[in-house]
mmCIF file of C-alpha atoms in Angstrom:
data_model
loop_
_atom_site.group_PDB
_atom_site.id
_atom_site.type_symbol
_atom_site.label_atom_id
_atom_site.label_comp_id
_atom_site.label_asym_id
_atom_site.label_seq_id
_atom_site.Cartn_x
_atom_site.Cartn_y
_atom_site.Cartn_z
ATOM 1 C CA MET A 255 83.554 70.437 57.329
ATOM 2 C CA LYS A 256 80.991 68.316 55.495
ATOM 3 C CA LYS A 257 82.158 66.070 52.675
ATOM 4 C CA ARG A 258 81.102 66.854 49.109
ATOM 5 C CA ILE A 259 79.539 63.675 47.735
ATOM 6 C CA ALA A 260 78.987 62.570 44.136
ATOM 7 C CA VAL A 261 76.611 59.675 43.493
ATOM 8 C CA PHE A 262 77.041 57.638 40.296
ATOM 9 C CA ALA A 263 73.938 55.793 39.040
ATOM 10 C CA SER A 264 72.941 54.219 35.740
ATOM 11 C CA GLY A 265 69.285 53.450 36.307
ATOM 12 C CA PHE A 266 66.251 54.051 38.481
ATOM 13 C CA GLY A 267 68.142 55.579 41.383
ATOM 14 C CA SER A 268 66.405 53.842 44.286
ATOM 15 C CA ASN A 269 69.659 53.746 46.280
ATOM 16 C CA LEU A 270 70.187 57.428 45.496
ATOM 17 C CA GLN A 271 66.686 58.174 46.786
ATOM 18 C CA ALA A 272 67.403 56.220 49.976
ATOM 19 C CA LEU A 273 70.535 58.335 50.521
ATOM 20 C CA ILE A 274 68.595 61.554 49.878
ATOM 21 C CA ASP A 275 65.791 60.490 52.238
ATOM 22 C CA TYR A 276 68.242 59.496 54.965
ATOM 23 C CA ASN A 277 70.098 62.775 54.605
ATOM 24 C CA ASN A 278 66.852 64.759 54.806
ATOM 25 C CA LYS A 279 65.690 62.892 57.915
ATOM 26 C CA TYR A 280 68.901 62.293 59.863
ATOM 27 C CA GLY A 281 71.655 64.170 58.066
ATOM 28 C CA LEU A 282 74.889 62.834 56.683
ATOM 29 C CA ASN A 283 78.382 64.081 57.374
ATOM 30 C CA GLY A 284 78.262 65.373 53.834
ATOM 31 C CA ASP A 285 76.149 66.859 51.097
ATOM 32 C CA ILE A 286 75.172 65.118 47.883
ATOM 33 C CA VAL A 287 76.189 67.838 45.453
ATOM 34 C CA LEU A 288 76.307 65.876 42.197
ATOM 35 C CA VAL A 289 74.595 62.916 40.567
ATOM 36 C CA PHE A 290 76.381 61.482 37.549
ATOM 37 C CA SER A 291 75.131 58.972 34.998
ATOM 38 C CA ASN A 292 76.349 57.247 31.869
ATOM 39 C CA ASN A 293 72.689 56.755 30.837
ATOM 40 C CA LYS A 294 70.711 59.758 29.578
ATOM 41 C CA ASP A 295 67.443 58.007 30.498
ATOM 42 C CA ALA A 296 68.449 57.213 34.078
ATOM 43 C CA PHE A 297 65.642 58.176 36.440
ATOM 44 C CA ALA A 298 68.366 58.936 38.983
ATOM 45 C CA LEU A 299 68.976 62.185 37.064
ATOM 46 C CA VAL A 300 65.309 63.146 37.515
ATOM 47 C CA ARG A 301 65.519 62.345 41.236
ATOM 48 C CA ALA A 302 68.574 64.582 41.519
ATOM 49 C CA LYS A 303 66.882 67.515 39.788
ATOM 50 C CA LYS A 304 63.757 67.118 41.969
ATOM 51 C CA ASN A 305 66.027 67.478 45.001
ATOM 52 C CA ASN A 306 68.011 70.438 43.649
ATOM 53 C CA ILE A 307 71.127 68.344 43.123
ATOM 54 C CA LYS A 308 73.273 68.928 40.052
ATOM 55 C CA ALA A 309 72.611 66.137 37.524
ATOM 56 C CA VAL A 310 75.196 65.323 34.850
ATOM 57 C CA PHE A 311 75.026 62.849 31.963
ATOM 58 C CA MET A 312 78.086 62.005 29.887
ATOM 59 C CA ASP A 313 77.809 59.559 26.993
ATOM 60 C CA PRO A 314 80.739 57.104 27.026
ATOM 61 C CA THR A 315 80.281 56.368 23.312
ATOM 62 C CA ARG A 316 81.336 59.932 22.464
ATOM 63 C CA TYR A 317 84.888 59.288 23.692
ATOM 64 C CA SER A 318 87.573 57.377 21.814
ATOM 65 C CA SER A 319 88.559 55.372 24.903
ATOM 66 C CA ARG A 320 87.428 54.604 28.430
ATOM 67 C CA GLU A 321 90.529 56.353 29.722
ATOM 68 C CA LYS A 322 89.519 59.607 27.988
ATOM 69 C CA TYR A 323 85.966 59.243 29.285
ATOM 70 C CA ASP A 324 87.125 58.672 32.847
ATOM 71 C CA SER A 325 89.647 61.519 32.573
ATOM 72 C CA LYS A 326 86.793 63.878 31.704
ATOM 73 C CA ILE A 327 84.787 62.588 34.671
ATOM 74 C CA ILE A 328 87.804 63.056 36.967
ATOM 75 C CA GLU A 329 88.205 66.615 35.699
ATOM 76 C CA MET A 330 84.545 67.335 36.497
ATOM 77 C CA LEU A 331 84.804 65.819 39.980
ATOM 78 C CA GLU A 332 87.922 67.836 40.732
ATOM 79 C CA GLU A 333 86.177 71.037 39.588
ATOM 80 C CA GLU A 334 83.308 70.184 41.963
ATOM 81 C CA LYS A 335 85.805 69.440 44.773
ATOM 82 C CA ILE A 336 84.291 65.999 45.384
ATOM 83 C CA ASP A 337 85.502 64.199 48.523
ATOM 84 C CA LEU A 338 83.562 60.930 48.172
ATOM 85 C CA VAL A 339 82.199 58.992 45.196
ATOM 86 C CA VAL A 340 79.262 56.668 45.910
ATOM 87 C CA LEU A 341 78.532 54.048 43.256
ATOM 88 C CA ALA A 342 74.801 53.403 43.616
ATOM 89 C CA GLY A 343 73.848 51.169 40.728
ATOM 90 C CA TYR A 344 76.533 52.479 38.391
ATOM 91 C CA MET A 345 76.842 49.886 35.648
ATOM 92 C CA LEU A 346 80.267 50.690 34.201
ATOM 93 C CA LEU A 347 83.578 49.481 35.511
ATOM 94 C CA LEU A 348 85.874 52.289 36.585
ATOM 95 C CA SER A 349 89.290 52.650 34.988
ATOM 96 C CA GLN A 350 92.462 52.068 36.957
ATOM 97 C CA GLU A 351 93.223 55.792 36.688
ATOM 98 C CA PHE A 352 89.868 56.681 38.248
ATOM 99 C CA VAL A 353 90.237 54.212 41.116
ATOM 100 C CA HIS A 354 93.799 55.406 41.755
ATOM 101 C CA ARG A 355 92.759 59.086 41.743
ATOM 102 C CA PHE A 356 89.956 58.470 44.256
ATOM 103 C CA LYS A 357 91.722 55.803 46.306
ATOM 104 C CA ASN A 358 89.919 55.280 49.634
ATOM 105 C CA LYS A 359 87.222 57.723 48.492
ATOM 106 C CA ILE A 360 84.909 55.326 46.621
ATOM 107 C CA LEU A 361 81.963 53.506 48.196
ATOM 108 C CA ASN A 362 80.155 50.865 46.135
ATOM 109 C CA ILE A 363 76.577 49.973 47.027
ATOM 110 C CA HIS A 364 75.851 46.560 45.492
ATOM 111 C CA PRO A 365 72.748 44.430 46.120
ATOM 112 C CA ALA A 366 74.611 41.103 46.090
ATOM 113 C CA LEU A 367 77.864 39.436 47.082
ATOM 114 C CA LEU A 368 80.697 40.277 44.694
ATOM 115 C CA PRO A 369 82.137 38.751 42.589
ATOM 116 C CA SER A 370 79.749 35.777 42.859
ATOM 117 C CA PHE A 371 76.646 37.737 41.857
ATOM 118 C CA LYS A 372 77.869 40.607 39.724
ATOM 119 C CA GLY A 373 75.245 42.148 37.491
ATOM 120 C CA THR A 374 72.348 41.357 39.843
#
């Protein structure tokens, strides 16, 4: 059975597009079923919609704490039955609760060596 994949992105979504293109050409052992962003202006959300992928924005400033924000995200991912979370330019740190809940199910795409070049 194919994995249900959620991609988290905060900006332009070039890594998301690379994943979509690869999947369209070669196929993945999964389907990108959700793109999530903490930035309402993220072009990644537009890319998702253009490819018939559910696009979700949640504003972290509308929650009283990061834990409550991440709990709401976890709830959404569980409703969508997500098997793998891909961080593709997601610019927020994940809470301990989130990392624990998706232990061994998170893949971070980062353009530089961490922690030496974080934020690049």
